Amino acid sequence: MKQLAEKFGLSVMDDLSQCQLIRERIAVIPYALAKQKKMIPIEETANEWVVALSNPLDLEAIEELRLFLQKPLKFVCSPLSSIEPAIEHCYRQKEGAAGKLFTDTERSPLADIESIDSYDLLEIKEENPIIRMINAILLEAIGQGASDIHFEPAEEGLSIRYRIDGVLHQRHNPPKGLESQLSTRIKVMAKMDIAEHRLPQDGRIKLHHGGREIDFRVSTLPVVHGERIVLRILDKGNVVLGLEQIGMDEKTLQGMHKLIQMPEGIVLVTGPTGSGKTTTLYSAISEINASDMNIMTIEDPVEYKLKGISQMNVNPKIELDFAKGLRHILRQDPDVIMIGEIRDRETAEIAIQASLTGHLVLSTLHTNDAPSALTRLADMGIEPYLLASSILGVVAQRLVRRICPDCKTSYIPSKEELSELNLKKTDLHGGQLHRGVGCDRCFHSGYRGRVGLYELMSMTSRMKTQVLKSQDSEELRRTALDQEMVSLFSRGIQLVLNGVTTSAEILRVTRISEEGGEDGPISV
């Protein structure tokens, strides 16, 4: 592109975010034209339009734009990686548009709603107000970085909440009369049975937003006042894979790299729902993915498709569970196996047998901390000698919200706050901590984005000896801390001192025992 620009005497602009029209979100040409031709007006002067394009050889597109704008054009070259985000930002739904639709719309029929396979949320123009409402909600949730959308029926009406950075935020309260129409539209999109209101249902919606493909995993549940619907947003454009990219500290990163290079054994990732366990597993297998290895996964469900890896969904309808699928995977000559979750003794036993016969197995468990994973497996009925010989290491993790950089401010903490953190005033940088006061960029929450806390317990010879003696979680935790395991709480304190997150966030996902020492983190 730079060579073409030089040949045609055009300047190159790598960042369009600060250009006048993009910054002010003024869309001059139709979205379909900008998207198809990969060009967008970025500035207007008295005599001409300044247009960013990716291909100066596309003369047909240039002529079409010239006819549309009816003014002399000046071109600059810009890469697709800059033009596509600029188009998406410029045409993105304005804040509050979804709420305005609820305010303006009266109850309307659903006669024109039809099933769809996939469409672009920014491109479609619907007259049906219910369809426009759902589109507006989806656009708003994506724009705010939500991971889930909750439609919650109550006696007085419908509540719509978005889960952003792990916390639910109230967004809309449409009238009770719109509840059935909104749920019907979602069911139509997810190819569910719209006449069934008594049984839970699951479905999927595949849409496009700008240049990104976005999946929605849909779950309905009959409750007292109607049907509760939750949409899990799987935005493939926002997936960050790689152990270095997900925010692991240096010591944990080195330990994890060492574990996943082992030819056989089990590596476990633990934590509550929504703590990023699957992303950590995906990051691990993406780093060991090579043409000379056969990597296979069994998941419930497959959230993101990874190139070069065979992935399988469990399917309860045909009695294909983790244990049954894992047995068949072992007949496919795998080198590395990823199991979405170890839920029962049968799956745990097969995973351990696989690790003992020359396979590297990666999986997740729902436990509060790393040592508790061994206690959980022992409770399932796994013999201690099998745990000692098969487990390579356990990673416990949590996600905490980052302080919004645009409204970050410093403050002097109280003695009570320092006491809760086991800190002294001399431990602080300049005697201050940081927090967000709230702004438009973070929707007045004071937080934007999340960062991981990680606790790595490696199975050293001393840990193996302790497992054989006792599987008590407290005994295992003391031994692990003696073996230089750094707890989630200690990791969190470092993030607080470095101004990355707040003390309230750390205390939300970890706790300190009454004796004043560190105790295992809990999910709150």
Coordinates of C-alpha atoms in Angstrom, one line a residue:
M1 CA 0.0 0.0 0.0
K2 CA 2.8 2.4 0.9
Q3 CA 4.5 1.7 -2.5
L4 CA 1.2 2.4 -4.3
A5 CA 0.8 5.6 -2.3
E6 CA 4.3 6.7 -3.2
K7 CA 3.7 5.9 -6.9
F8 CA 0.5 7.9 -7.0
G9 CA 1.9 10.8 -4.9
L10 CA -0.5 10.1 -2.0
S11 CA 0.2 10.5 1.7
V12 CA -0.2 7.6 4.1
M13 CA -2.3 7.9 7.3
D14 CA -2.1 5.0 9.7
D15 CA -4.4 6.4 12.4
L16 CA -7.8 7.8 11.4
S17 CA -9.3 8.1 14.9
Q18 CA -8.5 11.8 15.4
C19 CA -9.8 12.9 12.0
Q20 CA -12.7 15.4 12.2
L21 CA -15.5 13.3 10.8
I22 CA -14.5 10.1 12.5
R23 CA -14.0 11.8 15.9
E24 CA -17.4 13.5 15.6
R25 CA -19.0 10.3 14.2
I26 CA -20.4 12.1 11.1
A27 CA -21.4 9.5 8.4
V28 CA -21.4 11.2 5.0
I29 CA -21.9 8.2 2.7
P30 CA -24.1 5.1 3.1
Y31 CA -22.7 2.4 5.4
A32 CA -23.0 -0.3 2.6
L33 CA -20.8 1.9 0.2
A34 CA -18.1 2.5 2.9
K35 CA -18.0 -1.1 3.9
Q36 CA -17.9 -2.5 0.4
K37 CA -15.4 -0.1 -1.1
K38 CA -13.3 0.2 2.1
M39 CA -13.1 4.0 1.9
I40 CA -14.5 6.8 4.1
P41 CA -14.6 10.6 4.1
I42 CA -12.5 11.9 7.0
E43 CA -12.6 15.6 6.6
E44 CA -14.4 18.4 4.7
T45 CA -13.0 21.7 3.6
A46 CA -14.7 24.5 1.7
N47 CA -13.4 23.2 -1.6
E48 CA -13.0 19.4 -1.3
W49 CA -13.5 16.2 0.6
V50 CA -10.6 14.3 2.1
V51 CA -11.1 10.6 1.7
A52 CA -9.2 7.7 3.2
L53 CA -9.0 4.6 1.0
S54 CA -7.1 1.3 1.0
N55 CA -6.8 0.7 -2.7
P56 CA -6.0 3.6 -5.0
L57 CA -6.3 1.3 -8.0
D58 CA -10.1 0.8 -7.5
L59 CA -11.1 3.5 -10.0
E60 CA -14.7 2.4 -10.2
A61 CA -15.1 2.9 -6.4
I62 CA -13.4 6.3 -6.7
E63 CA -15.7 7.4 -9.5
E64 CA -18.8 6.2 -7.6
L65 CA -17.7 8.2 -4.6
R66 CA -17.0 11.3 -6.7
L67 CA -20.5 11.2 -8.2
F68 CA -22.1 10.7 -4.7
L69 CA -20.2 13.6 -3.0
Q70 CA -20.4 16.1 -5.9
K71 CA -17.2 17.9 -4.9
P72 CA -13.5 17.5 -5.7
L73 CA -11.8 14.7 -3.8
K74 CA -8.4 14.5 -2.1
F75 CA -7.2 11.0 -1.2
V76 CA -5.0 9.6 1.5
C77 CA -4.0 5.9 1.7
S78 CA -4.8 4.0 4.9
P79 CA -4.5 0.3 5.8
L80 CA -7.6 -1.8 6.3
S81 CA -6.6 -2.3 9.9
S82 CA -7.3 1.5 10.3
I83 CA -10.2 2.0 7.9
E84 CA -12.4 -0.8 9.2
P85 CA -12.4 0.4 12.9
A86 CA -13.0 4.0 11.6
I87 CA -16.1 2.8 9.6
E88 CA -17.4 0.9 12.6
H89 CA -16.9 3.8 15.0
C90 CA -18.4 6.4 12.6
Y91 CA -21.6 4.3 11.9
R92 CA -22.0 2.9 15.4
Q93 CA -25.3 3.4 17.1
K94 CA -25.5 6.6 19.2
E95 CA -25.6 6.3 23.0
G96 CA -29.1 6.1 24.3
A97 CA -30.7 5.1 21.0
A98 CA -32.0 1.8 22.5
G99 CA -33.6 3.6 25.4
K100 CA -35.2 6.2 23.0
L101 CA -36.8 3.3 21.0
F102 CA -38.5 2.0 24.2
T103 CA -39.8 5.5 25.0
D104 CA -41.1 6.2 21.5
T105 CA -42.6 2.8 20.6
E106 CA -46.2 1.7 21.2
R107 CA -47.2 -1.9 21.2
S108 CA -46.9 -3.3 17.6
P109 CA -47.7 -6.6 15.8
L110 CA -45.1 -9.2 14.8
A111 CA -46.5 -10.1 11.4
D112 CA -43.4 -9.2 9.5
I113 CA -40.8 -11.0 11.7
E114 CA -39.1 -13.8 9.8
S115 CA -36.3 -16.2 10.6
I116 CA -32.8 -15.1 9.5
D117 CA -29.4 -16.9 9.2
S118 CA -27.1 -13.9 9.5
Y119 CA -27.0 -10.2 8.8
D120 CA -25.0 -7.1 9.6
L121 CA -26.4 -5.1 12.5
L122 CA -25.1 -1.8 11.1
E123 CA -26.5 -2.5 7.6
I124 CA -30.1 -3.6 8.2
K125 CA -32.9 -1.1 8.1
E126 CA -36.1 -2.5 9.6
E127 CA -39.5 -0.8 9.9
N128 CA -40.8 -3.2 12.5
P129 CA -40.1 -1.5 15.9
I130 CA -39.5 -4.7 17.8
I131 CA -36.8 -5.7 15.3
R132 CA -35.3 -2.3 15.6
M133 CA -35.4 -2.5 19.4
I134 CA -33.5 -5.9 19.5
N135 CA -31.0 -4.6 17.0
A136 CA -30.5 -1.5 19.1
I137 CA -30.0 -3.5 22.3
L138 CA -27.4 -5.8 20.6
L139 CA -25.5 -2.9 19.2
E140 CA -25.5 -1.0 22.5
A141 CA -24.3 -4.1 24.4
I142 CA -21.5 -4.8 21.9
G143 CA -20.5 -1.1 21.9
Q144 CA -20.3 -1.1 25.7
G145 CA -18.2 -4.3 25.8
A146 CA -20.8 -6.4 27.5
S147 CA -20.3 -10.2 27.8
D148 CA -24.0 -11.0 28.5
I149 CA -27.4 -9.5 28.1
H150 CA -30.1 -10.4 30.6
F151 CA -33.9 -10.0 29.9
E152 CA -35.5 -10.5 33.3
P153 CA -39.3 -10.5 33.6
A154 CA -40.8 -9.1 36.8
E155 CA -44.4 -8.3 38.0
E156 CA -44.1 -4.6 37.1
G157 CA -42.3 -5.1 33.7
L158 CA -39.1 -6.3 32.0
S159 CA -35.6 -5.5 33.2
I160 CA -32.7 -5.5 30.7
R161 CA -29.2 -5.6 32.2
Y162 CA -25.7 -5.9 30.7
R163 CA -22.8 -7.7 32.3
I164 CA -19.8 -5.4 31.7
D165 CA -16.4 -6.4 33.1
G166 CA -18.0 -9.1 35.2
V167 CA -20.6 -6.8 36.9
L168 CA -24.3 -6.4 35.9
H169 CA -25.5 -2.9 35.1
Q170 CA -29.2 -1.9 34.7
R171 CA -29.9 -0.4 31.3
H172 CA -33.6 -0.5 30.2
N173 CA -37.1 -1.1 31.6
P174 CA -39.4 -1.6 28.7
P175 CA -43.2 -1.8 29.3
K176 CA -44.7 -5.2 30.3
G177 CA -46.6 -5.2 27.0
L178 CA -43.4 -5.5 25.0
E179 CA -42.1 -8.5 26.9
S180 CA -43.6 -11.3 24.8
Q181 CA -42.8 -9.6 21.5
L182 CA -39.1 -9.1 22.4
S183 CA -38.8 -12.7 23.6
T184 CA -40.5 -14.0 20.4
R185 CA -38.1 -12.0 18.3
I186 CA -35.1 -13.4 20.1
K187 CA -36.4 -17.0 19.8
V188 CA -37.0 -16.5 16.0
M189 CA -33.4 -15.3 15.6
A190 CA -32.1 -18.2 17.7
K191 CA -34.3 -20.8 15.8
M192 CA -36.1 -21.8 18.9
D193 CA -39.7 -23.0 19.3
I194 CA -41.7 -19.8 19.8
A195 CA -44.7 -21.7 21.1
E196 CA -42.8 -23.4 23.9
H197 CA -42.9 -21.4 27.1
R198 CA -42.8 -24.2 29.7
L199 CA -39.4 -25.7 29.1
P200 CA -35.9 -24.2 29.0
Q201 CA -34.4 -23.8 25.5
D202 CA -30.9 -23.2 24.1
G203 CA -30.0 -21.6 20.8
R204 CA -27.4 -19.6 18.9
I205 CA -27.5 -16.4 16.8
K206 CA -24.8 -15.5 14.3
L207 CA -24.5 -11.9 13.3
H208 CA -22.0 -9.5 11.8
H209 CA -21.0 -6.1 13.2
G210 CA -18.8 -4.0 10.9
G211 CA -16.2 -6.5 9.7
R212 CA -16.5 -8.8 12.8
E213 CA -18.5 -12.0 13.2
I214 CA -20.3 -12.2 16.5
D215 CA -22.1 -15.2 18.0
F216 CA -24.8 -15.0 20.7
R217 CA -25.4 -18.1 22.8
V218 CA -29.1 -17.9 23.9
S219 CA -30.7 -19.5 26.9
T220 CA -34.3 -19.3 28.0
L221 CA -35.7 -20.3 31.3
P222 CA -39.4 -20.2 32.5
V223 CA -39.7 -18.2 35.7
V224 CA -42.7 -17.0 37.8
H225 CA -43.4 -13.8 35.7
G226 CA -42.5 -15.1 32.2
E227 CA -39.4 -16.3 30.4
R228 CA -35.9 -15.2 31.5
I229 CA -33.5 -14.9 28.5
V230 CA -29.8 -14.5 28.7
L231 CA -27.6 -13.9 25.6
R232 CA -23.9 -14.7 26.0
I233 CA -21.9 -12.5 23.5
L234 CA -19.0 -14.3 21.8
D235 CA -17.2 -11.6 20.0
K236 CA -14.4 -13.3 18.0
G237 CA -12.9 -9.9 17.1
N238 CA -12.2 -9.3 20.8
V239 CA -10.5 -12.6 21.6
V240 CA -7.0 -12.2 22.8
L241 CA -5.0 -15.5 22.8
G242 CA -1.5 -16.1 24.1
L243 CA -0.3 -16.5 27.7
E244 CA 1.7 -13.2 27.4
Q245 CA -1.3 -11.3 26.0
I246 CA -3.8 -12.3 28.7
G247 CA -1.8 -10.5 31.5
M248 CA 0.1 -13.3 33.3
D249 CA 2.9 -12.0 35.5
E250 CA 6.4 -13.0 34.6
K251 CA 6.9 -15.7 37.2
T252 CA 3.5 -17.4 36.5
L253 CA 4.2 -17.1 32.8
Q254 CA 7.5 -18.9 33.1
G255 CA 5.9 -21.7 35.2
M256 CA 3.0 -22.1 32.8
H257 CA 5.3 -22.3 29.8
K258 CA 7.3 -25.0 31.6
L259 CA 4.1 -27.0 32.3
I260 CA 2.6 -27.0 28.8
Q261 CA 5.9 -28.1 27.3
M262 CA 5.7 -31.4 29.3
P263 CA 5.0 -34.5 27.1
E264 CA 2.4 -35.9 29.5
G265 CA 0.5 -35.1 32.7
I266 CA -2.5 -32.9 33.7
V267 CA -2.6 -29.1 33.9
L268 CA -5.7 -27.7 35.6
V269 CA -7.1 -24.2 35.6
T270 CA -9.6 -23.4 38.4
G271 CA -11.9 -20.5 39.2
P272 CA -15.6 -19.5 39.3
T273 CA -17.7 -19.1 36.2
G274 CA -16.7 -16.2 34.0
S275 CA -13.2 -15.9 35.4
G276 CA -11.5 -16.5 32.0
K277 CA -10.5 -20.2 32.4
T278 CA -11.4 -21.2 28.9
T279 CA -9.4 -18.3 27.5
T280 CA -6.4 -19.4 29.5
L281 CA -6.8 -23.0 28.1
Y282 CA -7.2 -21.6 24.5
S283 CA -4.1 -19.5 25.0
A284 CA -2.1 -22.5 26.3
I285 CA -3.0 -24.7 23.4
S286 CA -2.5 -21.9 20.8
E287 CA 1.1 -21.7 22.0
I288 CA 1.8 -25.4 21.7
N289 CA -0.2 -25.8 18.4
A290 CA 2.2 -27.1 15.8
S291 CA 1.9 -29.1 12.5
D292 CA 3.6 -32.1 14.1
M293 CA 1.1 -32.4 17.0
N294 CA -2.5 -33.6 17.1
I295 CA -4.5 -31.4 19.5
M296 CA -8.1 -32.3 20.2
T297 CA -10.7 -30.7 22.5
I298 CA -14.1 -31.6 23.9
E299 CA -16.1 -28.6 25.1
D300 CA -19.6 -27.6 26.3
P301 CA -20.0 -25.8 23.9
V302 CA -17.1 -24.9 21.6
E303 CA -16.9 -21.1 22.0
Y304 CA -14.2 -20.1 19.6
K305 CA -12.9 -22.2 16.7
L306 CA -9.1 -22.5 16.6
K307 CA -7.2 -23.2 13.4
G308 CA -5.4 -26.5 13.2
I309 CA -7.2 -28.0 16.3
S310 CA -10.0 -30.6 16.2
Q311 CA -12.8 -29.4 18.5
M312 CA -15.9 -31.4 19.6
N313 CA -19.1 -30.4 21.3
V314 CA -20.7 -32.5 24.0
N315 CA -24.4 -33.3 23.2
P316 CA -26.6 -34.5 26.0
K317 CA -29.5 -35.2 23.5
I318 CA -27.5 -38.2 22.1
E319 CA -25.8 -39.0 25.4
L320 CA -22.4 -37.6 24.3
D321 CA -20.9 -36.4 27.5
F322 CA -17.3 -35.5 28.5
A323 CA -16.5 -39.1 29.5
K324 CA -17.9 -40.7 26.4
G325 CA -16.3 -38.2 24.0
L326 CA -13.0 -38.4 25.8
R327 CA -12.9 -42.2 25.3
H328 CA -13.3 -41.7 21.5
I329 CA -10.8 -38.9 21.4
L330 CA -8.2 -41.3 22.8
R331 CA -8.7 -43.5 19.8
Q332 CA -7.8 -40.6 17.5
D333 CA -4.0 -40.7 18.5
P334 CA -3.9 -37.3 20.2
D335 CA -0.8 -35.6 21.6
V336 CA -2.7 -32.9 23.6
I337 CA -6.3 -33.1 24.9
M338 CA -8.3 -30.2 26.3
I339 CA -11.4 -31.1 28.3
G340 CA -13.8 -28.2 28.9
E341 CA -14.5 -29.2 32.5
I342 CA -13.9 -32.2 34.8
R343 CA -17.4 -32.6 36.4
D344 CA -17.5 -36.2 37.6
R345 CA -15.3 -39.2 38.7
E346 CA -15.6 -41.0 35.3
T347 CA -14.2 -38.0 33.4
A348 CA -11.5 -37.5 36.0
E349 CA -10.4 -41.1 35.8
I350 CA -10.2 -41.2 32.0
A351 CA -8.3 -37.9 32.0
I352 CA -5.8 -39.3 34.5
Q353 CA -5.4 -42.6 32.5
A354 CA -4.8 -40.5 29.4
S355 CA -2.1 -38.5 31.2
L356 CA -0.4 -41.7 32.4
T357 CA -0.3 -43.2 28.9
G358 CA 1.6 -40.3 27.3
H359 CA -0.9 -37.5 26.7
L360 CA -0.8 -33.9 27.9
V361 CA -4.3 -33.1 29.3
L362 CA -5.6 -29.5 30.0
S363 CA -8.8 -29.0 31.8
T364 CA -10.8 -26.8 34.3
L365 CA -12.3 -27.3 37.7
H366 CA -14.6 -25.1 39.8
T367 CA -12.6 -24.6 43.0
N368 CA -11.7 -21.5 45.1
D369 CA -8.0 -21.8 44.9
A370 CA -5.2 -24.0 43.4
P371 CA -4.7 -26.4 46.3
S372 CA -8.4 -27.1 46.6
A373 CA -8.3 -28.7 43.1
L374 CA -6.5 -31.7 44.5
T375 CA -9.0 -31.9 47.4
R376 CA -11.9 -31.8 44.9
L377 CA -10.5 -34.6 42.8
A378 CA -9.9 -36.7 46.0
D379 CA -13.6 -36.0 47.0
M380 CA -14.6 -37.4 43.6
G381 CA -12.8 -40.7 44.5
I382 CA -9.5 -40.3 42.8
E383 CA -6.7 -42.2 44.7
P384 CA -4.0 -39.9 46.1
Y385 CA -1.2 -41.8 44.4
L386 CA -2.8 -41.1 41.0
L387 CA -3.0 -37.4 41.8
A388 CA 0.6 -37.3 42.8
S389 CA 1.8 -39.1 39.7
S390 CA -0.5 -37.3 37.1
I391 CA -1.0 -33.7 38.1
L392 CA 1.7 -31.3 36.8
G393 CA 0.3 -28.1 38.2
V394 CA -2.8 -26.0 38.9
V395 CA -3.5 -22.4 38.0
A396 CA -6.2 -20.6 40.0
Q397 CA -7.5 -17.3 38.5
R398 CA -9.8 -14.4 38.9
L399 CA -10.6 -11.3 36.8
V400 CA -10.6 -7.9 38.4
R401 CA -11.7 -4.6 36.8
R402 CA -9.1 -2.1 35.7
I403 CA -9.4 1.6 36.9
C404 CA -10.6 3.7 34.0
P405 CA -7.5 5.7 32.7
D406 CA -9.7 8.7 31.7
C407 CA -11.1 9.3 35.2
K408 CA -8.3 7.9 37.4
T409 CA -7.5 9.9 40.4
S410 CA -5.4 9.4 43.6
Y411 CA -6.5 9.5 47.2
I412 CA -5.2 8.9 50.7
P413 CA -6.7 5.6 52.0
S414 CA -8.1 5.3 55.5
K415 CA -6.5 3.2 58.3
E416 CA -9.4 0.7 58.0
E417 CA -8.8 0.2 54.3
L418 CA -5.0 -0.3 54.8
S419 CA -5.8 -2.8 57.6
E420 CA -8.0 -4.8 55.3
L421 CA -5.2 -5.0 52.7
N422 CA -2.5 -5.9 55.3
L423 CA -0.6 -2.8 54.3
K424 CA 1.2 0.1 56.0
K425 CA 1.3 3.7 54.8
T426 CA 5.0 3.2 54.1
D427 CA 4.1 0.5 51.6
L428 CA 2.3 2.9 49.3
H429 CA 3.8 4.9 46.5
G430 CA 3.7 8.5 47.7
G431 CA 1.3 7.5 50.4
Q432 CA -1.6 7.2 47.9
L433 CA -3.8 4.7 46.1
H434 CA -5.9 5.2 43.0
R435 CA -9.6 4.8 41.9
G436 CA -11.9 6.0 39.1
V437 CA -14.4 8.7 39.8
G438 CA -16.6 7.8 36.8
C439 CA -16.9 9.3 33.3
D440 CA -18.7 8.8 30.0
R441 CA -16.0 6.5 28.7
C442 CA -16.5 4.0 31.6
F443 CA -20.3 4.6 31.9
H444 CA -19.6 6.3 35.2
S445 CA -18.5 3.0 36.9
G446 CA -14.9 4.1 37.4
Y447 CA -13.6 0.9 35.7
R448 CA -12.8 -0.1 32.1
G449 CA -11.5 -3.5 31.1
R450 CA -10.3 -6.3 33.2
V451 CA -7.0 -7.9 34.2
G452 CA -6.3 -11.4 35.5
L453 CA -5.0 -12.5 38.9
Y454 CA -3.1 -15.9 38.7
E455 CA -2.0 -18.3 41.4
L456 CA 0.3 -21.2 40.1
M457 CA 0.9 -24.3 42.2
S458 CA 3.4 -26.6 40.7
M459 CA 3.5 -30.2 41.9
T460 CA 7.0 -30.4 43.4
S461 CA 8.3 -33.5 45.2
R462 CA 7.3 -32.0 48.5
M463 CA 3.7 -31.3 47.3
K464 CA 3.5 -34.9 46.0
T465 CA 4.5 -36.2 49.5
Q466 CA 1.9 -33.9 51.1
V467 CA -0.8 -35.2 48.8
L468 CA 0.0 -38.8 49.7
K469 CA -0.2 -37.9 53.4
S470 CA -3.3 -35.7 53.4
Q471 CA -5.6 -34.1 50.8
D472 CA -6.8 -31.4 53.3
S473 CA -6.9 -28.1 51.4
E474 CA -5.5 -26.1 54.3
E475 CA -2.5 -28.4 54.6
L476 CA -1.9 -28.4 50.9
R477 CA -2.2 -24.6 50.8
R478 CA 0.4 -24.1 53.6
T479 CA 2.8 -26.4 51.8
A480 CA 2.3 -24.6 48.4
L481 CA 2.9 -21.2 50.1
D482 CA 6.1 -22.6 51.6
Q483 CA 7.1 -23.7 48.1
E484 CA 7.0 -20.1 46.9
M485 CA 3.5 -20.1 45.5
V486 CA 2.2 -16.5 45.4
S487 CA -1.4 -16.2 46.3
L488 CA -4.2 -14.4 44.4
F489 CA -4.5 -11.9 47.3
S490 CA -0.8 -11.1 47.1
R491 CA -1.0 -10.6 43.3
G492 CA -3.9 -8.4 43.8
I493 CA -2.1 -6.2 46.3
Q494 CA 0.6 -5.6 43.8
L495 CA -2.0 -4.4 41.2
V496 CA -3.5 -2.1 43.8
L497 CA 0.0 -0.6 44.7
N498 CA 0.7 -0.2 41.0
G499 CA -2.6 1.7 40.4
V500 CA -4.1 -0.9 38.1
T501 CA -7.1 -1.7 40.2
T502 CA -8.7 -0.7 43.5
S503 CA -8.7 -2.3 46.9
A504 CA -12.5 -2.8 46.6
E505 CA -12.0 -5.0 43.6
I506 CA -9.4 -7.2 45.3
L507 CA -11.5 -7.6 48.4
R508 CA -14.5 -8.5 46.1
V509 CA -12.7 -11.6 44.8
T510 CA -10.4 -12.5 47.7
R511 CA -10.6 -12.5 51.5
I512 CA -8.3 -12.3 54.5
S513 CA -8.7 -14.6 57.5
E514 CA -9.7 -13.3 60.9
E515 CA -6.2 -14.0 62.1
G516 CA -4.9 -11.3 59.7
G517 CA -3.0 -13.7 57.5
E518 CA -3.8 -14.7 53.9
D519 CA -6.6 -17.2 53.3
G520 CA -7.8 -18.8 50.2
P521 CA -9.7 -16.5 47.8
I522 CA -13.4 -17.0 47.3
S523 CA -15.8 -16.1 44.6
V524 CA -18.2 -13.4 45.6

